[in-house]
Coordinates of C-alpha atoms in Angstrom, one line a residue:
M1 CA -111.1 -83.6 -27.3
A2 CA -112.4 -86.6 -25.1
S3 CA -110.9 -87.4 -22.2
P4 CA -108.5 -90.3 -22.6
S5 CA -109.1 -91.7 -19.2
R6 CA -112.1 -93.2 -17.8
L7 CA -111.8 -90.9 -15.1
P8 CA -114.6 -88.2 -14.9
A9 CA -112.0 -85.6 -13.4
G10 CA -108.4 -85.9 -11.7
I11 CA -108.9 -87.1 -8.0
L12 CA -104.9 -85.9 -6.5
T13 CA -105.2 -83.1 -9.3
Q14 CA -108.9 -82.0 -8.8
R15 CA -107.9 -78.6 -7.3
I16 CA -104.8 -78.4 -9.5
P17 CA -105.7 -77.8 -13.2
T18 CA -104.2 -80.5 -15.1
F19 CA -104.3 -81.6 -18.9
P20 CA -106.7 -82.8 -20.4
W21 CA -109.6 -81.3 -17.2
G22 CA -107.8 -77.8 -17.2
K23 CA -104.8 -75.4 -18.0
E24 CA -101.7 -75.2 -16.4
S25 CA -101.6 -71.5 -16.7
D26 CA -104.9 -71.7 -14.2
R27 CA -102.9 -73.4 -11.0
H28 CA -102.6 -71.6 -7.8
V29 CA -101.8 -72.1 -4.3
V30 CA -104.7 -73.8 -2.5
T31 CA -104.7 -72.1 1.1
Y32 CA -106.3 -74.0 3.6
D33 CA -110.1 -72.0 3.1
E34 CA -110.1 -72.9 -0.4
Y35 CA -109.3 -76.7 0.1
V36 CA -112.0 -77.0 2.9
K37 CA -114.5 -75.4 0.7
T38 CA -114.0 -77.9 -2.2
G39 CA -114.2 -80.7 0.6
G40 CA -110.9 -80.8 2.1
Y41 CA -110.4 -82.5 5.6
D42 CA -113.5 -84.3 5.2
G43 CA -111.7 -87.5 5.0
L44 CA -109.7 -86.8 8.4
R45 CA -113.2 -85.4 10.2
K46 CA -115.2 -89.2 8.6
A47 CA -111.7 -91.0 9.9
L48 CA -112.0 -89.2 13.2
T49 CA -115.7 -91.0 13.8
M50 CA -114.1 -94.2 13.4
A51 CA -111.6 -96.4 15.5
P52 CA -108.1 -96.3 14.4
D53 CA -108.1 -100.1 13.8
A54 CA -111.0 -99.5 11.3
V55 CA -109.4 -97.0 9.7
T56 CA -106.2 -99.3 9.0
E57 CA -108.6 -101.6 7.9
E58 CA -110.0 -99.7 5.3
V59 CA -106.7 -98.5 3.6
K60 CA -105.6 -102.3 3.9
K61 CA -109.0 -103.3 1.9
S62 CA -108.4 -100.7 -0.6
Q63 CA -104.7 -102.3 -1.3
L64 CA -103.3 -99.0 -2.1
R65 CA -99.4 -99.4 -2.9
G66 CA -96.5 -97.1 -2.0
R67 CA -96.4 -94.4 -4.4
G68 CA -92.5 -93.6 -3.8
G69 CA -90.8 -96.4 -5.5
A70 CA -91.4 -99.7 -3.6
G71 CA -94.9 -100.2 -4.1
F72 CA -95.4 -101.7 -0.7
P73 CA -99.0 -102.0 0.5
C74 CA -99.6 -99.0 2.8
G75 CA -102.2 -100.7 5.2
L76 CA -100.1 -103.9 5.5
K77 CA -96.8 -101.7 6.4
W78 CA -99.0 -99.9 9.1
T79 CA -99.7 -103.0 10.6
F80 CA -96.3 -103.6 11.3
L81 CA -95.9 -101.2 14.3
P82 CA -96.2 -103.0 18.0
K83 CA -99.8 -104.3 18.7
L84 CA -101.7 -102.1 21.6
A85 CA -104.2 -103.0 24.0
P86 CA -108.0 -101.0 23.7
G87 CA -107.1 -97.7 25.2
Q88 CA -103.4 -98.5 25.8
D89 CA -100.9 -95.2 25.4
P90 CA -98.9 -95.9 22.7
G91 CA -96.1 -94.4 23.7
V92 CA -93.4 -92.1 21.3
R93 CA -94.3 -92.9 17.6
Y94 CA -92.9 -91.3 14.4
L95 CA -94.6 -90.5 10.9
A96 CA -92.0 -89.7 8.1
V97 CA -92.8 -88.2 5.0
N98 CA -90.6 -88.9 2.5
A99 CA -90.9 -85.7 0.3
D100 CA -86.8 -86.1 -1.1
E101 CA -88.2 -87.1 -4.6
S102 CA -84.3 -87.3 -5.9
E103 CA -84.6 -90.0 -8.3
P104 CA -83.5 -88.2 -11.6
G105 CA -86.8 -88.0 -14.0
T106 CA -89.3 -88.0 -10.8
F107 CA -91.3 -84.8 -9.9
K108 CA -94.9 -85.8 -9.2
D109 CA -94.8 -85.1 -5.5
R110 CA -93.4 -81.7 -6.1
L111 CA -96.8 -81.1 -8.4
L112 CA -99.0 -81.8 -4.8
M113 CA -96.4 -80.0 -2.8
D114 CA -96.1 -76.9 -5.4
F115 CA -100.1 -76.2 -5.2
D116 CA -102.3 -78.5 -3.1
P117 CA -100.3 -79.2 0.1
H118 CA -102.9 -79.5 2.6
L119 CA -104.0 -82.7 0.5
M120 CA -100.8 -84.3 1.9
L121 CA -101.4 -82.9 5.5
E122 CA -104.5 -84.4 5.9
G123 CA -103.2 -87.8 4.4
I124 CA -100.0 -87.1 7.3
A125 CA -103.3 -86.6 10.0
I126 CA -105.4 -89.7 9.0
A127 CA -101.9 -91.7 9.0
C128 CA -101.2 -90.5 12.2
Y129 CA -104.6 -91.0 13.8
A130 CA -104.8 -94.6 12.5
C131 CA -101.4 -95.5 13.3
R132 CA -102.2 -93.4 16.8
I133 CA -98.9 -90.9 15.9
R134 CA -98.6 -87.8 17.8
T135 CA -95.4 -86.4 15.7
A136 CA -94.9 -86.3 11.9
Y137 CA -91.5 -85.0 10.0
V138 CA -91.5 -84.0 6.0
F139 CA -88.0 -84.6 5.1
I140 CA -88.5 -82.6 2.1
R141 CA -85.7 -82.4 -1.1
G142 CA -82.6 -79.9 -0.1
E143 CA -83.4 -78.2 -3.7
Y144 CA -87.1 -78.0 -3.0
H145 CA -86.4 -74.5 -1.7
H146 CA -89.8 -72.7 -3.2
Q147 CA -92.6 -76.3 -2.3
A148 CA -90.6 -76.0 1.6
H149 CA -92.0 -72.4 1.9
V150 CA -95.4 -73.7 0.4
V151 CA -95.4 -76.7 2.8
E152 CA -94.5 -74.6 6.2
N153 CA -97.1 -71.9 4.9
A154 CA -99.6 -75.0 4.8
I155 CA -98.6 -76.2 8.0
R156 CA -98.6 -72.8 9.5
E157 CA -102.7 -72.7 8.5
A158 CA -103.0 -76.1 9.9
Y159 CA -101.9 -75.3 13.4
A160 CA -103.8 -72.1 13.5
A161 CA -107.3 -73.8 12.1
G162 CA -106.4 -76.9 14.8
I163 CA -105.6 -80.1 12.4
F164 CA -102.4 -79.8 13.9
R165 CA -101.9 -78.7 17.8
A166 CA -98.7 -77.1 18.8
P167 CA -96.6 -78.7 21.3
S168 CA -97.0 -78.7 25.1
D169 CA -95.4 -76.2 27.1
G170 CA -92.6 -78.0 28.9
A171 CA -93.0 -81.6 26.9
P172 CA -90.7 -82.6 24.3
H173 CA -92.6 -83.3 21.1
G174 CA -94.5 -86.3 20.4
S175 CA -93.9 -87.0 24.5
E176 CA -97.3 -86.0 25.6
G177 CA -99.7 -88.7 27.1
P178 CA -103.3 -89.3 26.5
G179 CA -103.7 -86.5 29.3
G180 CA -102.3 -84.2 27.6
P181 CA -103.3 -80.3 27.8
A182 CA -106.4 -79.8 25.0
L183 CA -106.2 -78.3 21.5
R184 CA -105.4 -74.8 20.9
A185 CA -108.2 -72.0 21.5
G186 CA -110.7 -72.1 18.6
S187 CA -109.6 -75.2 17.2
S188 CA -113.1 -77.0 18.1
S189 CA -114.8 -74.4 15.5
S190 CA -112.1 -75.9 12.9
A191 CA -112.9 -78.2 10.0
L192 CA -113.0 -81.0 12.3
G193 CA -116.0 -80.2 14.4
S194 CA -116.8 -81.7 17.7
A195 CA -115.3 -85.1 15.8
R196 CA -111.7 -84.8 17.2
D197 CA -112.6 -84.9 20.6
A198 CA -115.3 -87.2 20.1
N199 CA -113.4 -90.1 18.3
P200 CA -113.7 -93.6 19.6
S201 CA -110.3 -94.4 19.9
G202 CA -110.4 -93.5 23.6
L203 CA -107.5 -90.9 23.2
P204 CA -107.3 -87.1 22.3
F205 CA -106.5 -86.7 18.7
Q206 CA -103.3 -84.7 19.3
L207 CA -100.6 -83.9 16.9
D208 CA -97.5 -82.2 15.6
C209 CA -96.2 -81.8 12.1
F210 CA -92.7 -80.6 11.1
L211 CA -90.6 -79.7 8.1
H212 CA -87.0 -80.6 7.8
R213 CA -85.3 -80.0 5.0
G214 CA -82.1 -82.4 3.5
A215 CA -79.3 -81.4 2.2
G216 CA -79.2 -82.9 -1.1
A217 CA -78.6 -86.5 -0.9
Y218 CA -79.7 -88.8 -3.3
I219 CA -79.4 -91.8 -0.5
C220 CA -81.9 -89.9 1.5
G221 CA -85.0 -90.9 -0.3
E222 CA -84.2 -94.8 1.3
E223 CA -85.8 -94.6 4.1
T224 CA -83.4 -95.4 6.5
A225 CA -81.0 -92.9 5.3
L226 CA -83.7 -90.6 5.7
L227 CA -84.1 -91.2 9.3
E228 CA -80.7 -91.1 10.0
A229 CA -80.6 -87.6 8.4
L230 CA -83.6 -86.7 10.4
E231 CA -81.6 -87.9 13.5
G232 CA -79.0 -84.9 12.3
K233 CA -76.3 -87.9 11.4
R234 CA -74.7 -88.4 8.1
G235 CA -77.5 -90.3 5.1
W236 CA -76.3 -93.7 5.2
P237 CA -78.8 -96.8 5.3
R238 CA -78.9 -98.9 8.1
I239 CA -79.0 -102.9 8.3
K240 CA -82.2 -104.3 8.5
P241 CA -83.6 -106.0 10.9
P242 CA -84.6 -103.8 12.9
F243 CA -87.3 -102.7 10.7
P244 CA -88.5 -98.9 11.3
A245 CA -92.0 -99.9 12.3
I246 CA -90.2 -101.6 15.5
K247 CA -86.9 -99.5 15.8
G248 CA -87.0 -96.1 13.9
L249 CA -86.5 -92.7 14.3
F250 CA -84.7 -92.0 17.4
G251 CA -85.3 -95.7 18.3
K252 CA -88.9 -95.1 18.1
P253 CA -91.5 -97.2 16.0
T254 CA -91.7 -95.2 12.8
I255 CA -93.7 -95.4 9.5
I256 CA -92.6 -93.6 6.6
N257 CA -94.9 -93.3 3.8
N258 CA -94.4 -91.3 0.5
V259 CA -96.1 -87.6 0.0
E260 CA -98.4 -89.3 -3.5
T261 CA -99.4 -92.1 -1.1
L262 CA -100.4 -90.4 1.9
A263 CA -102.3 -87.7 -0.7
H264 CA -104.4 -90.7 -1.8
L265 CA -105.7 -91.4 2.1
P266 CA -108.8 -88.6 2.4
S267 CA -110.4 -90.1 -1.0
I268 CA -110.1 -93.6 0.0
I269 CA -111.6 -92.8 3.6
T270 CA -114.2 -90.4 2.1
H271 CA -115.3 -92.4 -0.7
G272 CA -114.3 -96.0 0.8
S273 CA -111.9 -99.0 -0.3
D274 CA -114.6 -100.4 -3.1
W275 CA -114.6 -97.1 -4.9
F276 CA -110.8 -97.4 -4.8
T277 CA -110.5 -100.5 -6.1
K278 CA -112.6 -99.9 -9.4
Q279 CA -109.9 -97.8 -10.9
G280 CA -106.6 -99.3 -11.9
V281 CA -105.9 -102.8 -12.7
A282 CA -105.7 -106.3 -11.0
S283 CA -102.1 -108.1 -11.1
T284 CA -102.0 -110.6 -13.9
V285 CA -98.7 -112.6 -12.2
G286 CA -100.1 -113.2 -8.7
A287 CA -99.1 -109.6 -7.3
P288 CA -101.0 -107.4 -5.1
P289 CA -103.1 -105.4 -7.7
S290 CA -102.8 -102.0 -8.9
F291 CA -105.6 -100.2 -7.9
G292 CA -106.3 -96.6 -7.7
T293 CA -104.7 -93.5 -9.8
K294 CA -101.0 -92.7 -10.1
L295 CA -99.3 -89.2 -11.0
M296 CA -97.2 -89.9 -13.9
G297 CA -94.1 -87.5 -14.4
V298 CA -93.2 -87.5 -18.4
S299 CA -90.6 -86.1 -19.3
G300 CA -87.8 -86.4 -22.2
H301 CA -88.2 -86.2 -26.0
V302 CA -92.0 -85.8 -26.2
N303 CA -94.1 -82.6 -27.1
R304 CA -95.9 -82.0 -23.9
P305 CA -93.7 -83.2 -21.0
G306 CA -95.6 -82.7 -17.5
V307 CA -97.2 -84.3 -14.7
Y308 CA -100.4 -86.5 -15.5
E309 CA -102.7 -88.2 -13.3
C310 CA -103.8 -91.4 -14.6
E311 CA -105.1 -94.8 -13.7
L312 CA -102.8 -97.4 -13.4
G313 CA -102.4 -99.9 -16.1
I314 CA -102.1 -97.1 -18.9
P315 CA -100.2 -98.4 -21.6
L316 CA -97.1 -96.1 -22.1
R317 CA -97.8 -95.4 -25.8
K318 CA -101.3 -94.7 -24.8
L319 CA -99.8 -92.0 -21.8
V320 CA -97.3 -90.6 -24.3
E321 CA -99.6 -90.1 -27.4
D322 CA -102.6 -89.0 -25.7
Y323 CA -101.3 -87.0 -22.8
A324 CA -98.2 -85.9 -23.8
G325 CA -98.7 -84.7 -27.4
G326 CA -96.6 -87.6 -28.9
M327 CA -92.9 -87.8 -29.1
R328 CA -91.2 -84.3 -30.4
S329 CA -90.4 -83.5 -33.7
G330 CA -92.3 -86.7 -35.4
R331 CA -89.4 -88.8 -34.5
K332 CA -90.2 -92.6 -33.4
Y333 CA -89.8 -94.0 -30.3
K334 CA -86.7 -95.7 -29.5
A335 CA -86.4 -96.3 -25.4
A336 CA -88.5 -95.5 -22.2
I337 CA -87.1 -95.3 -18.6
P338 CA -90.5 -96.6 -16.8
G339 CA -90.0 -94.6 -13.4
G340 CA -86.4 -93.0 -12.6
V341 CA -82.9 -93.9 -13.8
S342 CA -83.1 -97.2 -11.3
M343 CA -85.5 -99.0 -12.6
G344 CA -83.4 -100.0 -16.0
I345 CA -85.1 -99.5 -19.4
L346 CA -87.9 -100.7 -21.8
G347 CA -86.4 -101.6 -25.1
T348 CA -88.0 -100.7 -28.8
D349 CA -90.2 -103.6 -28.7
Q350 CA -92.0 -102.6 -25.2
Y351 CA -94.0 -99.2 -26.4
D352 CA -97.4 -100.6 -25.3
A353 CA -95.8 -101.7 -22.1
E354 CA -98.7 -101.3 -19.7
M355 CA -97.5 -99.1 -16.4
D356 CA -98.4 -101.1 -13.3
F357 CA -96.5 -102.7 -10.9
D358 CA -96.1 -105.7 -12.7
I359 CA -94.0 -104.0 -15.5
G360 CA -91.1 -105.3 -14.0
R361 CA -92.0 -109.1 -14.1
K362 CA -93.4 -108.8 -17.6
H363 CA -91.0 -106.1 -19.3
N364 CA -87.6 -107.1 -17.7
V365 CA -86.6 -103.8 -15.9
L366 CA -87.0 -103.7 -12.1
G367 CA -90.1 -102.4 -11.1
L368 CA -92.5 -99.2 -12.2
G369 CA -91.0 -97.1 -9.4
T370 CA -92.3 -93.9 -9.4
A371 CA -94.2 -94.1 -13.3
C372 CA -92.5 -91.2 -14.1
P373 CA -91.1 -92.0 -17.5
T374 CA -88.4 -90.7 -19.7
L375 CA -88.7 -91.2 -23.2
F376 CA -85.8 -91.2 -26.0
E377 CA -86.3 -90.6 -29.4
E378 CA -84.5 -92.9 -32.7
G379 CA -81.2 -91.6 -32.7
T380 CA -80.4 -91.3 -29.0
D381 CA -76.5 -92.8 -27.8
M382 CA -77.7 -95.3 -25.5
V383 CA -74.4 -95.8 -24.4
A384 CA -73.9 -91.9 -23.7
V385 CA -77.3 -92.4 -21.8
A386 CA -75.7 -95.8 -20.0
R387 CA -72.7 -93.5 -19.1
N388 CA -74.6 -90.7 -17.7
I389 CA -76.4 -92.4 -15.4
A390 CA -73.7 -94.8 -14.1
R391 CA -71.8 -91.2 -13.4
F392 CA -74.7 -90.4 -11.2
F393 CA -74.9 -93.4 -9.2
K394 CA -71.3 -93.2 -8.4
H395 CA -71.2 -89.8 -7.5
E396 CA -74.4 -90.3 -5.6
S397 CA -73.4 -93.9 -3.4
C398 CA -73.0 -93.1 0.4
G399 CA -69.4 -95.1 0.3
Q400 CA -70.7 -97.6 2.7
C401 CA -70.3 -100.6 1.0
T402 CA -67.8 -101.8 -0.7
P403 CA -68.9 -103.4 -3.8
C404 CA -71.3 -100.0 -4.4
R405 CA -68.4 -97.7 -3.9
E406 CA -66.0 -99.7 -5.8
G407 CA -68.1 -100.9 -8.7
S408 CA -70.0 -98.1 -9.4
G409 CA -66.8 -96.4 -10.3
W410 CA -65.3 -99.3 -12.1
L411 CA -68.9 -99.0 -14.3
Y412 CA -68.3 -95.3 -14.7
Q413 CA -64.7 -95.9 -15.9
L414 CA -65.7 -98.9 -18.3
L415 CA -68.9 -97.0 -19.9
T416 CA -66.4 -93.7 -20.1
R417 CA -63.9 -95.8 -22.2
I418 CA -66.7 -97.7 -24.3
E419 CA -68.3 -94.2 -25.2
A420 CA -64.9 -92.9 -26.0
G421 CA -64.0 -96.1 -28.9
D422 CA -61.2 -97.2 -26.4
A423 CA -62.4 -100.1 -25.3
R424 CA -62.4 -103.8 -25.9
T425 CA -65.1 -106.4 -26.2
K426 CA -63.9 -108.1 -22.8
D427 CA -65.4 -104.7 -21.1
L428 CA -68.4 -105.3 -22.4
D429 CA -68.1 -108.6 -20.4
L430 CA -66.9 -107.4 -17.8
A431 CA -69.3 -104.3 -17.2
Q432 CA -72.1 -106.6 -17.2
E433 CA -70.4 -109.2 -14.9
I434 CA -69.4 -105.7 -12.3
A435 CA -72.9 -104.7 -12.8
T436 CA -74.8 -108.2 -12.0
S437 CA -72.9 -108.9 -8.9
M438 CA -74.0 -105.7 -7.1
G439 CA -76.7 -104.6 -4.8
S440 CA -78.9 -105.7 -2.2
M441 CA -80.5 -108.5 -4.2
P442 CA -77.6 -109.9 -4.9
G443 CA -76.9 -109.8 -1.1
T444 CA -73.7 -107.6 -1.1
T445 CA -74.9 -104.4 -0.2
I446 CA -77.0 -102.7 2.2
C447 CA -79.6 -100.8 0.5
G448 CA -81.0 -100.7 -3.4
L449 CA -78.8 -97.8 -4.6
A450 CA -76.6 -100.4 -6.3
D451 CA -79.3 -102.1 -8.2
G452 CA -80.4 -99.2 -9.4
N453 CA -77.0 -98.9 -11.3
N454 CA -76.8 -102.9 -12.0
W455 CA -80.6 -102.6 -13.4
A456 CA -79.9 -99.2 -15.4
V457 CA -76.7 -100.6 -16.9
R458 CA -77.3 -104.1 -17.4
T459 CA -80.9 -103.1 -19.2
I460 CA -79.6 -101.0 -21.9
M461 CA -76.6 -103.2 -22.5
N462 CA -79.0 -105.9 -23.0
K463 CA -81.4 -104.3 -24.7
F464 CA -79.2 -102.3 -27.1
R465 CA -76.0 -104.3 -27.2
D466 CA -75.9 -103.8 -30.9
E467 CA -74.6 -99.9 -29.9
F468 CA -72.1 -101.0 -27.7
E469 CA -70.5 -103.5 -30.2
T470 CA -69.8 -101.1 -32.9
R471 CA -68.1 -98.7 -29.9
V472 CA -65.5 -101.8 -29.3
K473 CA -62.5 -103.0 -30.6
P474 CA -62.6 -106.8 -30.6
T475 CA -60.7 -108.8 -28.1
F476 CA -58.1 -111.2 -30.1
V477 CA -56.2 -113.9 -28.0
P478 CA -53.1 -115.2 -30.0
V479 CA -53.3 -118.8 -30.1
K480 CA -50.0 -120.9 -31.6
M481 CA -50.0 -124.4 -32.4
T482 CA -47.1 -126.9 -32.8
I483 CA -47.7 -130.2 -35.1
G484 CA -45.2 -132.8 -34.3
A485 CA -41.9 -133.1 -32.6
A486 CA -40.3 -131.6 -35.1
A487 CA -42.5 -128.3 -36.2
K488 CA -40.9 -125.0 -35.8
G489 CA -42.7 -121.7 -34.6

C-alpha cells in the first residue's frame, strides 16, 4: 500500500513503529543509547552552539503551534518571559511540562512517553536552554502509572549521561547562579560533547528535571490549575493576569508546554524552520498557519483505532479511511468529535473537514483541540452522547465558579430527563440557554472547562436537533379568549 501521506516516514514516530511505516508489535522502549545512535540529542547539541535568543527565533520562524489544545504559537509564548540583558543571570525560572492528557478521547502524548521518552526530554532541554531555565517539572497524569515509570527511568538515564545535572549540594532546586558547580563527572563525554560548556549564552547550561504525578483531576490540564497542583495545592485555576510567564510556579516566571510540542523541537533545530514549514497547510482564515505534523489518536467506531502521525490539514475522511481502516462493520459515518470532547462535534455533512487549526471557524466547533477524533457510526444515539459528556464535565468541575459548578449540574439533569423521555420542548431551549451563558468566552468563568461543556452540548443539540425533538413532549400553553362583554368562558 502506498503511503497515505507525503511524509517519507514518521518524524515524531521515527523510532515508534506506526502504520503505515511499521508494525505496532515491533514497538519497544527506546533507551538512551538507542536514542543517541539514531540521531537523538543532535538537536540539543546544535542548539548549544547557538545563542538562546537565536534558538527562540528559529522556533518562532517555524510557527510551531502548541499541540496541547489551544494552538498558541510556541516561540511567541517564550518571548513573554521577562527580558534579560546579555550575560544577565535569569534567576529562578521554571518549565512545566503538561503531560496530564486527561481530555477524553486523547492519548497521543501517551504514545511518546510509552516508547520514546527521550524525545520529550531533549525538547525539554532545548526549551530550557532557549528560555534560560534551570529547572523543569513534568506533570504527568495520575492514571499514567506505567508511563510515569518509563519517563522516570529515562530521566535517570539523562542524568547519568550528563544531559541533566544533579541538584547542587546545599542549594535549592533551580536556584544555582551562573557560578554554580560544574557538570557531573563524565558528562563531558556525553552526547553533548564540548558544546555544553562552549555555548555562546555566557552562562553554563545547568538543568534539573523532575517528574510530578498528578492525582487524576481533569482540571489540572488547565495550565494554572497544573501550577497549583505542582505547588501541592488543590487544582484550582488562577485568575489571569498575572500570566504564568510573569508569575507562575512558586511566583516565578514559568513556561508551560505540552509533551508533543516539546517533541517537535529537536527536529526543528536539527533541520531548520524552513524544513518544518514545508509540512502542513497555511491558514485560509487569516490565522497563524498549521505547519508541521500532528499525532492524531483516532478512536470510536473505526476498524483500526490508534495514533497516527499526519500532516496538519489532512481531511477527516482520509484520516479515517486511509489510516484507521474506515468505519467499522461497513456502517456509514454519522459524526465526530475532532479533538477531545470539549471541542464540540462535526455533523454528518462535515466528514471532509480538514484537520487543522482553522477547523473551528470553518466548521462551527471550538477548535482542533488535541486532534484526536472520536468517530460515531450511523445509529449512534446523540442524546446519550450529549448526556454522557455533560456527566463528565459535571464531575470534573472544580466548583470554583458558580456558572460552571451549577450550570454543569443543571445541564446534566436536563439531558438525563430528555434522554428518558420525561422532558418537554421548553427544556431544549433551557438547556441551550444554560450552555450558551457559561464559560470563559462569555466571561463568566475563570477557565475554559465550562466552554468545553458549552460547545459539546450546544453543537450536538444544534447539529442533531431532530433527535432531541423526538424525545421530548410538546409544551402547550393554554390560551383562553373571550369575545365581547357577554361572552362566557
